[in-house]
XYZ file of C-alpha atoms in Angstrom:
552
model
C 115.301 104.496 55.270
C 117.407 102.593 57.914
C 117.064 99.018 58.313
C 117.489 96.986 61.049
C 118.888 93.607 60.978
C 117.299 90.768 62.674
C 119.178 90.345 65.734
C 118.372 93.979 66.789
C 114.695 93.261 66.368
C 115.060 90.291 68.935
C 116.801 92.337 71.419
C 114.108 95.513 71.183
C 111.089 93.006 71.102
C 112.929 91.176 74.323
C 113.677 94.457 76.603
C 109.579 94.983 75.079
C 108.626 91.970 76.799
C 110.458 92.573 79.921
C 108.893 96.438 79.986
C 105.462 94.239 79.763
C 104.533 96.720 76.581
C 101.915 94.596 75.193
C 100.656 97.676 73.109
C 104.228 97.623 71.411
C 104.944 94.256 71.052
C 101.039 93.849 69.182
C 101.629 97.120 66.827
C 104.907 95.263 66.104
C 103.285 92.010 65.130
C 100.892 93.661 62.977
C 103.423 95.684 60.926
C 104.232 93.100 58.684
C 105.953 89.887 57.778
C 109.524 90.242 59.245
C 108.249 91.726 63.069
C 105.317 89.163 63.095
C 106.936 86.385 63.782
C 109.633 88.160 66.829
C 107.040 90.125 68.283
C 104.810 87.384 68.609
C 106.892 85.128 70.617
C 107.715 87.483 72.943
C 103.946 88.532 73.408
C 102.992 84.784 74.198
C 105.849 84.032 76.522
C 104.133 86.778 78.865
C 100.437 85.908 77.821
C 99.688 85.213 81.232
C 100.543 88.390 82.388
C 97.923 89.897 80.067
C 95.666 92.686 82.229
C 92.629 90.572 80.655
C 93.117 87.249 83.599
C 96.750 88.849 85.965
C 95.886 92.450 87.547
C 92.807 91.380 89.703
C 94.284 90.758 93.583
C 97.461 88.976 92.425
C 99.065 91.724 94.953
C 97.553 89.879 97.979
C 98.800 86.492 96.590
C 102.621 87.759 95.499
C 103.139 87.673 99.265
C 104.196 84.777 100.697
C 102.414 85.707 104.194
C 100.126 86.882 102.131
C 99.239 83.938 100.352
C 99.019 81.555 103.783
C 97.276 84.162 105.733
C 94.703 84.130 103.143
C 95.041 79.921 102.671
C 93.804 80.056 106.239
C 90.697 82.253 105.439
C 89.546 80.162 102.301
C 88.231 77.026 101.536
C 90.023 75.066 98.398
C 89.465 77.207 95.589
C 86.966 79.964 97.089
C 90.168 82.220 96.435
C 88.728 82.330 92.614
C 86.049 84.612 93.539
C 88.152 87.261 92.330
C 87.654 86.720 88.982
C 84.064 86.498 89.144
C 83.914 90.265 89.582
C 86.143 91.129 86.148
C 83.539 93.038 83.896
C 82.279 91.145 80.675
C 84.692 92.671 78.391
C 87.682 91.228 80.067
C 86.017 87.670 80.201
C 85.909 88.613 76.430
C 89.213 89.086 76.039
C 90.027 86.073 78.479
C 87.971 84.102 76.215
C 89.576 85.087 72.915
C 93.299 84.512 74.450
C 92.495 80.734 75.180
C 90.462 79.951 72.196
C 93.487 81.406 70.263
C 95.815 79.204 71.955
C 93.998 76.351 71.487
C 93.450 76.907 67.941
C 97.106 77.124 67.693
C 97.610 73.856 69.185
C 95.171 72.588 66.615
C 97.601 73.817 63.815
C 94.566 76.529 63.275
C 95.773 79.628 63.258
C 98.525 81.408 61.096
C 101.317 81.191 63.788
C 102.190 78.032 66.019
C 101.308 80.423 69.041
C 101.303 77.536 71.510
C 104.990 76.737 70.409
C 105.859 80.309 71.844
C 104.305 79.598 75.648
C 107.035 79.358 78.474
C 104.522 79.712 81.011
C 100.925 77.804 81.019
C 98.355 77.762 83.293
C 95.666 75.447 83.650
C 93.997 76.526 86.443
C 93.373 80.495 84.652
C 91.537 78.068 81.885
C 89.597 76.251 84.598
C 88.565 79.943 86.370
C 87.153 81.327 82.751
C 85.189 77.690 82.066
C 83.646 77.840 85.712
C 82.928 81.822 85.936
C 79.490 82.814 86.394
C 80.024 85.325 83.240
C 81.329 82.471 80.651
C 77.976 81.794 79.103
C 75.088 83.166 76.527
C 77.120 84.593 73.634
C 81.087 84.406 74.899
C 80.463 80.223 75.516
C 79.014 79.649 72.116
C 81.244 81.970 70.476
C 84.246 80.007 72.765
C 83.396 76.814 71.173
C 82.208 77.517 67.823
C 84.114 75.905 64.586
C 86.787 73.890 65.414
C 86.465 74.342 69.320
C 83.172 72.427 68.923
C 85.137 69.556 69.687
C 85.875 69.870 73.283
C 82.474 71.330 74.604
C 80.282 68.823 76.776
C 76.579 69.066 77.363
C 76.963 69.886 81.352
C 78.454 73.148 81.558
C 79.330 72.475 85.216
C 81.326 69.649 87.532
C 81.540 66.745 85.557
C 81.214 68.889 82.062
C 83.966 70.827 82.997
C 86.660 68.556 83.730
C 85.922 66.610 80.734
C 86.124 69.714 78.675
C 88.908 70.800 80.293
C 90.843 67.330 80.230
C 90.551 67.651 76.841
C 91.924 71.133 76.215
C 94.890 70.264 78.306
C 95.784 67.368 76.346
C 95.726 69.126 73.043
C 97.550 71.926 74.281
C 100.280 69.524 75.668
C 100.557 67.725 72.267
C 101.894 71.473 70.994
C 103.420 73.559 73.735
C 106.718 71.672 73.996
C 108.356 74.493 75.153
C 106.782 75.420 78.287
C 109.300 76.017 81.173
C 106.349 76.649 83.894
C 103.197 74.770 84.386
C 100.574 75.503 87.066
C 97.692 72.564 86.657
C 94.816 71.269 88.850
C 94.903 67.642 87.582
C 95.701 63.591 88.549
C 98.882 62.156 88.629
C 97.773 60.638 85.760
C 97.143 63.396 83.789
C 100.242 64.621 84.512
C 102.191 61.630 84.083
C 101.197 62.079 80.068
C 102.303 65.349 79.787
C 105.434 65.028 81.289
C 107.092 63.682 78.271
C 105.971 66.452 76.075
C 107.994 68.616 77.958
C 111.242 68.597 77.516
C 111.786 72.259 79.043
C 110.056 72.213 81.913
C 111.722 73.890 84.827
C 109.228 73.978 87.502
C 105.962 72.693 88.708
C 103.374 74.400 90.508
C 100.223 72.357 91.448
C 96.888 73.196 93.196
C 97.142 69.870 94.204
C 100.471 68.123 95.378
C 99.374 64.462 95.329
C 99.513 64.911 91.683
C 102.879 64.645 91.867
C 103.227 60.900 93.159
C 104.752 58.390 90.857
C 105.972 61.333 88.635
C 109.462 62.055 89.888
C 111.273 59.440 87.740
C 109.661 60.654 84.572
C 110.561 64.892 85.627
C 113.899 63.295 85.898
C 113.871 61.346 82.980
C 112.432 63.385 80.774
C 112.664 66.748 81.833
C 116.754 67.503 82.349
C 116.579 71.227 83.678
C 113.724 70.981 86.303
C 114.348 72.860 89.015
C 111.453 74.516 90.559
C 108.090 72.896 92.484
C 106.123 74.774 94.179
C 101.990 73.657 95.382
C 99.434 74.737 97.269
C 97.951 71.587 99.377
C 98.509 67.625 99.515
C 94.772 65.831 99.797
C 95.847 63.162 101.324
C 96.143 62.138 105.140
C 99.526 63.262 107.319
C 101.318 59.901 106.653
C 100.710 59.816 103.150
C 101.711 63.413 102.771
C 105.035 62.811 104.041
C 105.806 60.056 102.303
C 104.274 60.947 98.756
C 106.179 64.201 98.958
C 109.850 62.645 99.917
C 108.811 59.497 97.526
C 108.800 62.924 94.652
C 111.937 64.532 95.965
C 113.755 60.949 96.219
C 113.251 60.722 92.291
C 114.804 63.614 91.254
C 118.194 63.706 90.258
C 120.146 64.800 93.220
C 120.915 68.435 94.322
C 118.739 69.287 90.895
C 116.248 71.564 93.185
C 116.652 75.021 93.073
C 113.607 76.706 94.661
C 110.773 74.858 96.931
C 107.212 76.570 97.864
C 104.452 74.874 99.665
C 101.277 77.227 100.922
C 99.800 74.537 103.072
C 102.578 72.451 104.429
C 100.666 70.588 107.197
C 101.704 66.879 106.449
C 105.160 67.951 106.631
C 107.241 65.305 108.705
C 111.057 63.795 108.951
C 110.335 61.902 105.259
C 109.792 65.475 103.748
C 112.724 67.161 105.431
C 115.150 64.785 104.637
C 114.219 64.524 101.254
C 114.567 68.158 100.744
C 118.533 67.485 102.144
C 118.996 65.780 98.815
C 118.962 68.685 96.989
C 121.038 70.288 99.366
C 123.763 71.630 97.425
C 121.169 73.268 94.632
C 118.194 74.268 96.912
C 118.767 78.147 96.812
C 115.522 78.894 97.960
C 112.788 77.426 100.631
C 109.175 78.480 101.929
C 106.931 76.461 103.992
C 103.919 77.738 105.514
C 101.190 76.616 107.512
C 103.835 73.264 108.779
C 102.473 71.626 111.423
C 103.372 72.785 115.486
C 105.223 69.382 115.728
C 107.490 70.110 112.951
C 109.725 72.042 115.004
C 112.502 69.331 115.966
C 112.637 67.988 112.380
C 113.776 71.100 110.721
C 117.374 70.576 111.920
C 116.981 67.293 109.096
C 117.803 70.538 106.466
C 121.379 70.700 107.748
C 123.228 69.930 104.093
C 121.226 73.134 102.791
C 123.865 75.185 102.973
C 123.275 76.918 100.102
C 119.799 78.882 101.047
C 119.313 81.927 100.334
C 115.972 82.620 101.040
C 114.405 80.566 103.495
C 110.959 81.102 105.105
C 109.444 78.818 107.983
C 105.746 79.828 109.116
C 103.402 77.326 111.446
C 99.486 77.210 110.942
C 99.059 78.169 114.629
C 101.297 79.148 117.499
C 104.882 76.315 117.625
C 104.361 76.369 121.754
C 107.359 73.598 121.749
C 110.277 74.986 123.859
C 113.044 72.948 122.020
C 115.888 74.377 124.477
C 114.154 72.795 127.266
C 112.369 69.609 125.609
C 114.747 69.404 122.304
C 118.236 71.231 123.135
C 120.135 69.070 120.963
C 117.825 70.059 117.607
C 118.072 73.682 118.958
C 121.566 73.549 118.844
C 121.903 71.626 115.064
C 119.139 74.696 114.257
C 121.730 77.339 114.959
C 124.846 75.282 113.937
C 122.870 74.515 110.454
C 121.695 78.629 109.497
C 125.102 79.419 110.736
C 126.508 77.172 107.607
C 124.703 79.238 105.051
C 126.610 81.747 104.269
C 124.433 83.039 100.890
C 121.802 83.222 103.549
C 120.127 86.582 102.860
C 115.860 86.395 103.166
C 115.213 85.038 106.628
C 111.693 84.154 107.926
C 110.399 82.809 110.723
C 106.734 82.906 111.881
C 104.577 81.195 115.005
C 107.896 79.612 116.266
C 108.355 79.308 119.432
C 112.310 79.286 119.639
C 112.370 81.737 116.430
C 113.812 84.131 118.166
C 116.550 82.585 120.303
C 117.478 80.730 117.272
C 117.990 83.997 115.236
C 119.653 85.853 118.465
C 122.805 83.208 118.133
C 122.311 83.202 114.000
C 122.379 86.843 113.527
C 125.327 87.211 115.713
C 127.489 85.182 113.457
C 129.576 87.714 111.042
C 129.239 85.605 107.982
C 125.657 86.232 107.815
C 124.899 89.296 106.477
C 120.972 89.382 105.730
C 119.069 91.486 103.829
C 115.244 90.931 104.603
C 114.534 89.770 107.974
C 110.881 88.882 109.183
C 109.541 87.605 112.391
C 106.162 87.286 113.492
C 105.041 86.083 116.912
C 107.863 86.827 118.766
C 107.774 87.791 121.912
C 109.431 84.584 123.080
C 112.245 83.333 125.043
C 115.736 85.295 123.521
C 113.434 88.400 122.577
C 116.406 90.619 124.440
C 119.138 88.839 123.105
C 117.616 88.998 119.550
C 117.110 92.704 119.602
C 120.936 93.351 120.481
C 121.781 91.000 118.189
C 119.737 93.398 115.161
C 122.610 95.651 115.268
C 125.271 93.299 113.662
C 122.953 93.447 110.260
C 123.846 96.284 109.389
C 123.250 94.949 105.544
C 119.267 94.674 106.417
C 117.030 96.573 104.084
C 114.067 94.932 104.976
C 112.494 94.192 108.549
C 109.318 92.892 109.740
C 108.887 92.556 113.281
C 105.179 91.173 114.761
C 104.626 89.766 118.051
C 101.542 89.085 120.037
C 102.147 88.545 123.208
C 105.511 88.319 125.594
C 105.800 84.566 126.452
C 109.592 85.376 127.443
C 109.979 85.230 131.093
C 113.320 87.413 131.140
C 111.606 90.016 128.516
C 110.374 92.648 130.462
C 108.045 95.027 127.876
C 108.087 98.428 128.214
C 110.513 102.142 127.443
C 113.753 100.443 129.019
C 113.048 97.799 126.237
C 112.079 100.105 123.074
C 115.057 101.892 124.027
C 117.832 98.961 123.326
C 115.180 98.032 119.822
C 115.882 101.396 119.223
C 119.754 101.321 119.800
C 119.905 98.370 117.599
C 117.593 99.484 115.084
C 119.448 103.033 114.852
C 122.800 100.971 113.268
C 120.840 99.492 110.013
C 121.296 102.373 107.851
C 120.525 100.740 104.856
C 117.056 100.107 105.719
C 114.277 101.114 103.291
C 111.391 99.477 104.830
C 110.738 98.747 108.326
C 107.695 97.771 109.601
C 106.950 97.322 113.505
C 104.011 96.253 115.516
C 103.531 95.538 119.242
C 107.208 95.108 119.399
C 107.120 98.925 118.951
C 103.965 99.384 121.506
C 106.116 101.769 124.169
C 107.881 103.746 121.103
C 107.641 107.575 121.930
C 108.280 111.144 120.261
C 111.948 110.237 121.355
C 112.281 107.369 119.686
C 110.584 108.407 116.204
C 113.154 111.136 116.557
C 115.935 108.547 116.557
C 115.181 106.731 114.076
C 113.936 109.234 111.331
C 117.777 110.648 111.713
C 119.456 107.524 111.783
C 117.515 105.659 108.834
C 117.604 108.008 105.955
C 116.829 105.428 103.003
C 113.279 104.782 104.607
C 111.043 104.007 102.171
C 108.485 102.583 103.746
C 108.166 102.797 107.525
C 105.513 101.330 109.901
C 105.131 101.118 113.538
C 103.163 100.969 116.776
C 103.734 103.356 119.481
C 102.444 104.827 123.031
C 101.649 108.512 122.027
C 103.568 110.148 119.039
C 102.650 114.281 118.929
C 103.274 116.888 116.304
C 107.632 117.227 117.413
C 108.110 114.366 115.184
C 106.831 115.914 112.154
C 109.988 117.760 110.862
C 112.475 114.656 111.247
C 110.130 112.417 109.799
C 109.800 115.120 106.096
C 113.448 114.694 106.611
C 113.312 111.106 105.089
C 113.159 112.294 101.314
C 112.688 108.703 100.072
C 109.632 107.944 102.414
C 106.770 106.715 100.361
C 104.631 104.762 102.771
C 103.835 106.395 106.421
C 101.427 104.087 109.000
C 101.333 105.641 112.461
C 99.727 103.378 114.854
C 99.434 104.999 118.242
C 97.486 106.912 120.745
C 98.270 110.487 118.601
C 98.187 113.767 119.727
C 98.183 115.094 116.096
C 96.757 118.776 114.920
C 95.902 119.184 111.594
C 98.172 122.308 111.958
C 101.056 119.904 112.600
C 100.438 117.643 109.427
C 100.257 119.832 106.876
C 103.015 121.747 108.093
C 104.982 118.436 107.833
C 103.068 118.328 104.236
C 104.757 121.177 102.985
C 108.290 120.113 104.223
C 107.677 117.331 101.524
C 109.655 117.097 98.567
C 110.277 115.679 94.560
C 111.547 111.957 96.537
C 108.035 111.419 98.025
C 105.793 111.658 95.410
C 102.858 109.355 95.731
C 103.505 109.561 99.679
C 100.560 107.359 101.439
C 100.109 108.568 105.169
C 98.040 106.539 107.854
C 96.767 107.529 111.413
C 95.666 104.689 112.921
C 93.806 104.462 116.665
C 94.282 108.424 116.952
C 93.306 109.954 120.204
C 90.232 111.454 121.292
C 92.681 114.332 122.157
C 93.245 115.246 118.608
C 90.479 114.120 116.912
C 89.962 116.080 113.307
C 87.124 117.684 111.837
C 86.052 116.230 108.770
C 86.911 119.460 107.519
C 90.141 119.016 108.529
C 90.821 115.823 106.890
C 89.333 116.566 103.560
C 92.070 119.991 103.714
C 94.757 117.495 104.866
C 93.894 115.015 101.578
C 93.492 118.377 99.223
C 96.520 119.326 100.399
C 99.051 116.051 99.999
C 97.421 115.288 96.962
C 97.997 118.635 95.229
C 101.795 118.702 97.091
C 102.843 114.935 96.159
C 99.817 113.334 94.828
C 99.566 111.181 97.747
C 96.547 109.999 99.807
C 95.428 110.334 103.792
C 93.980 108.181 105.997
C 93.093 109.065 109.479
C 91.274 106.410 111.819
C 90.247 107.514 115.307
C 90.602 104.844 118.272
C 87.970 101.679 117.674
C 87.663 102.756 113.675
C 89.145 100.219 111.630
């Protein structure tokens, strides 16, 4: 019998952990004494990711769009409906992962379980005390023996957050080597765990006015911070802005690496400059839902040079025309994303002067992107942007969304798809490219172009005028192509698509193809569709949608 020594255990339980092989890692721990102990700390540093509490509509939320889009739709935390339709036996399992980390914490169990947690978060442990399914037989079995300790008589509002208060505090006593912690608690509360954790790299809070008053202990206590993101600020505008810098002021200098606010609405010239101070470490920047006013301050962010992801998105339409009220901030805009030369996610959405700004950024040779979004363009420098597409020739990712022309010198319509088209034709490392009204005049001829110029497409959707069956064989010729949405006044036969079905081959398995607003024209049998599905699904077990015009 061979025998491993210990290191080689470490690395196969690691490379475990990052397959997410929870199966593995837990026949591992129960094999004996010397792969207990390994295979356990690598199954608690990814706890959270266990399918009990992770895999229910975290897709929608991984998104940063996503996750404001869906800010705007929801109230506080109505977004926690999701859980309340897992099944019993996962709120079982839920159940039994907490109540085993808080034994843990209570020095309870056989293994200090809590010691192994990098990432902890509070607000899972708040959705399991407050779902509808947490009661009867999984609450009393929750908080029998030693747990007894921490129920309260009201299982709801004030019950809770005592119960939960306390939880938090014992875990905190224990899990002193937690690098990420998402809460929903005071600045108090958080002001006494702070010192138990010495690792702590970043900070993600429902709440962001938790945060004020705690920036000299992060910095005083926690040494490799380097991460906040939050979700909302309750407080008024003024306060926002100030709280927030007041934070960022504390930190040690250029210490931030990555900043993510979902609801940035209190967002003013405090804020921005304060995020300067971290200029030289801030690698990566999102801020949605900022405020239609916050348009000339963003030019504050000129010593972050060292972006390389940076996302701005307004709650509602930015209808501020800086180069006619603010020329001078327009100006430091462009002079500023010019600077940042590690620039390589760029997203701008509801700006008014997004894409004029990106027209004179994108020319610039020392910029070479590789995600590019833009939603509601359509504004002044739309023409000037497009041509300017074709120096990116590094782009693998592209999102353009307008919703209506505002630009007085764009003139929609085939003269315009054509120079898109020219443009788009050059970025041959494209894998997904996804188009809509921008692409409203796109014909036949222009699905043609692009299907042989763009043969890494991976995921490809667009608008158009009227596409027919003549783009079929170009488009099988993409052998990557996994996702297919076709928005557009069709003139499809069901002839024509599953010929292009069996052009398919081994590179687009799983291939999922949409028809969206089809024409009356070529309108399919149900018959006809159900063959289509048979037929993809038995070629490269993919799926087919087909929606007729005024079916959503």
């Amino acid at each position: 019998m061979t025998y491993f020594p210990g290191d080689i255990w470490h690395i196969i339980c690691a490379q475990l952990r990052h397959r997410r092989d929870f199966n593995t890692l837990f026949n591992c721990a129960r094999s004996g004494k010397l792969l207990a102990g390994i295979a356990l700390t690598n199954l608690y540093h990814m706890h959270y990711l266990a399918l009990a509490i992770s895999d229910f509509g975290d897709e929608l939320l991984s998104n940063p769009m996503g996750r404001m889009n869906y800010l705007i739709r929801s109230e506080q935390k109505d977004w926690i409906f999701r859980t309340r339709l897992l099944p019993e036996d996962r709120i079982k399992k839920w159940a039994g992962l907490w109540r085993t980390i808080i034994l843990s914490s209570l020095g309870k169990t056989l293994y200090p379980y809590s010691q192994y947690i990098r990432t902890l978060n509070f607000v899972k442990l708040e959705e399991l005390l407050t779902n509808s399914k947490f009661e009867a037989d999984i609450r009393r079995d929750f908080f029998q023996g030693e747990l007894a300790q921490f129920e309260t008589n009201h299982h709801h509002g004030l019950g809770v957050v005592v119960t939960l208060d306390r939880i938090e505090e014992a875990i905190t006593k224990q899990a002193s080597r937690v690098e990420t912690l998402t809460f929903q608690a005071s600045s108090e509360a958080l002001s006494r765990w702070i010192p138990r954790l010495p690792c702590l790299t970043h900070l993600n809070p429902w709440d962001g006015a938790a945060l004020e008053g705690n920036g000299n202990l992060v910095r005083l206590h926690c040494p490799s911070f380097k991460g906040l993101d939050f979700w909302n600020w309750s407080r008024e505008k003024e306060p926002f802005d100030k709280g927030l810098s007041a934070f960022l002021n504390e930190l040690r200098p250029h210490s931030l690496g990555s900043f993510e606010t979902f609801n940035a609405w209190g967002f003013g010239p405090q804020s921005f400059q304060a995020l300067s101070c971290h200029g030289k470490s801030l690698s990566e920047l999102k801020l949605h839902m900022l405020p239609p006013d916050s348009t000339p301050h963003v030019p504050l962010l000129k010593d972050c040079t060292n972006l390389v992801s940076l996302s701005l998105a307004a709650r509602e339409l930015a209808t501020i025309d800086l180069k006619k009220s603010h020329n001078d901030a327009l100006l430091a805009m462009v002079a500023w994303l010019k600077e940042c030369k590690k620039l390589r996610i760029l997203s701008f959405a509801n700006f008014f002067c997004a894409t004029l700004v990106m027209a004179q950024t994108l020319s610039e040779n020392s910029i070479r992107l590789t995600s590019l979004e833009c939603e509601g363009g359509g504004f002044p420098g739309t023409a000037q942007f497009h041509q300017a597409l074709a120096n990116q020739t590094s782009l693998q990712h592209l999102w353009l969304k307008d919703e209506e022309n505002l630009d007085e010198d764009y003139l929609e319509g085939p003269e315009a798809a054509d120079v898109l088209v020219e443009s788009l034709c050059k970025l041959v490392n494209l894998t997904h490219l996804r188009m809509r009204r921008m692409s409203d005049y796109f014909t036949d001829i222009h699905i043609l172009r692009l299907a042989s110029s763009l043969p890494k497409l991976r995921v490809w959707s667009t608008s158009g005028d009227r596409f027919t069956d003549t783009i079929w064989g170009s488009v099988a010729s993409l052998k990557s192509l996994h996702i297919l949405t076709l928005c557009a006044s069709t003139e499809f036969t069901g002839r024509g698509i599953l010929e292009f079905i069996e052009m398919l081959g081994p590179g687009n398995q799983d291939l999922s193809l949409a028809v969206k607003n089809a024409g009356s024209d070529s309108r399919l049998s149900e018959g006809e569709q159900e063959m289509i599905q048979e037929e993809i699904a038995t070629k490269v077990q993919g799926q087919f949608r087909w929606f007729c015009q005024g079916e959503k």
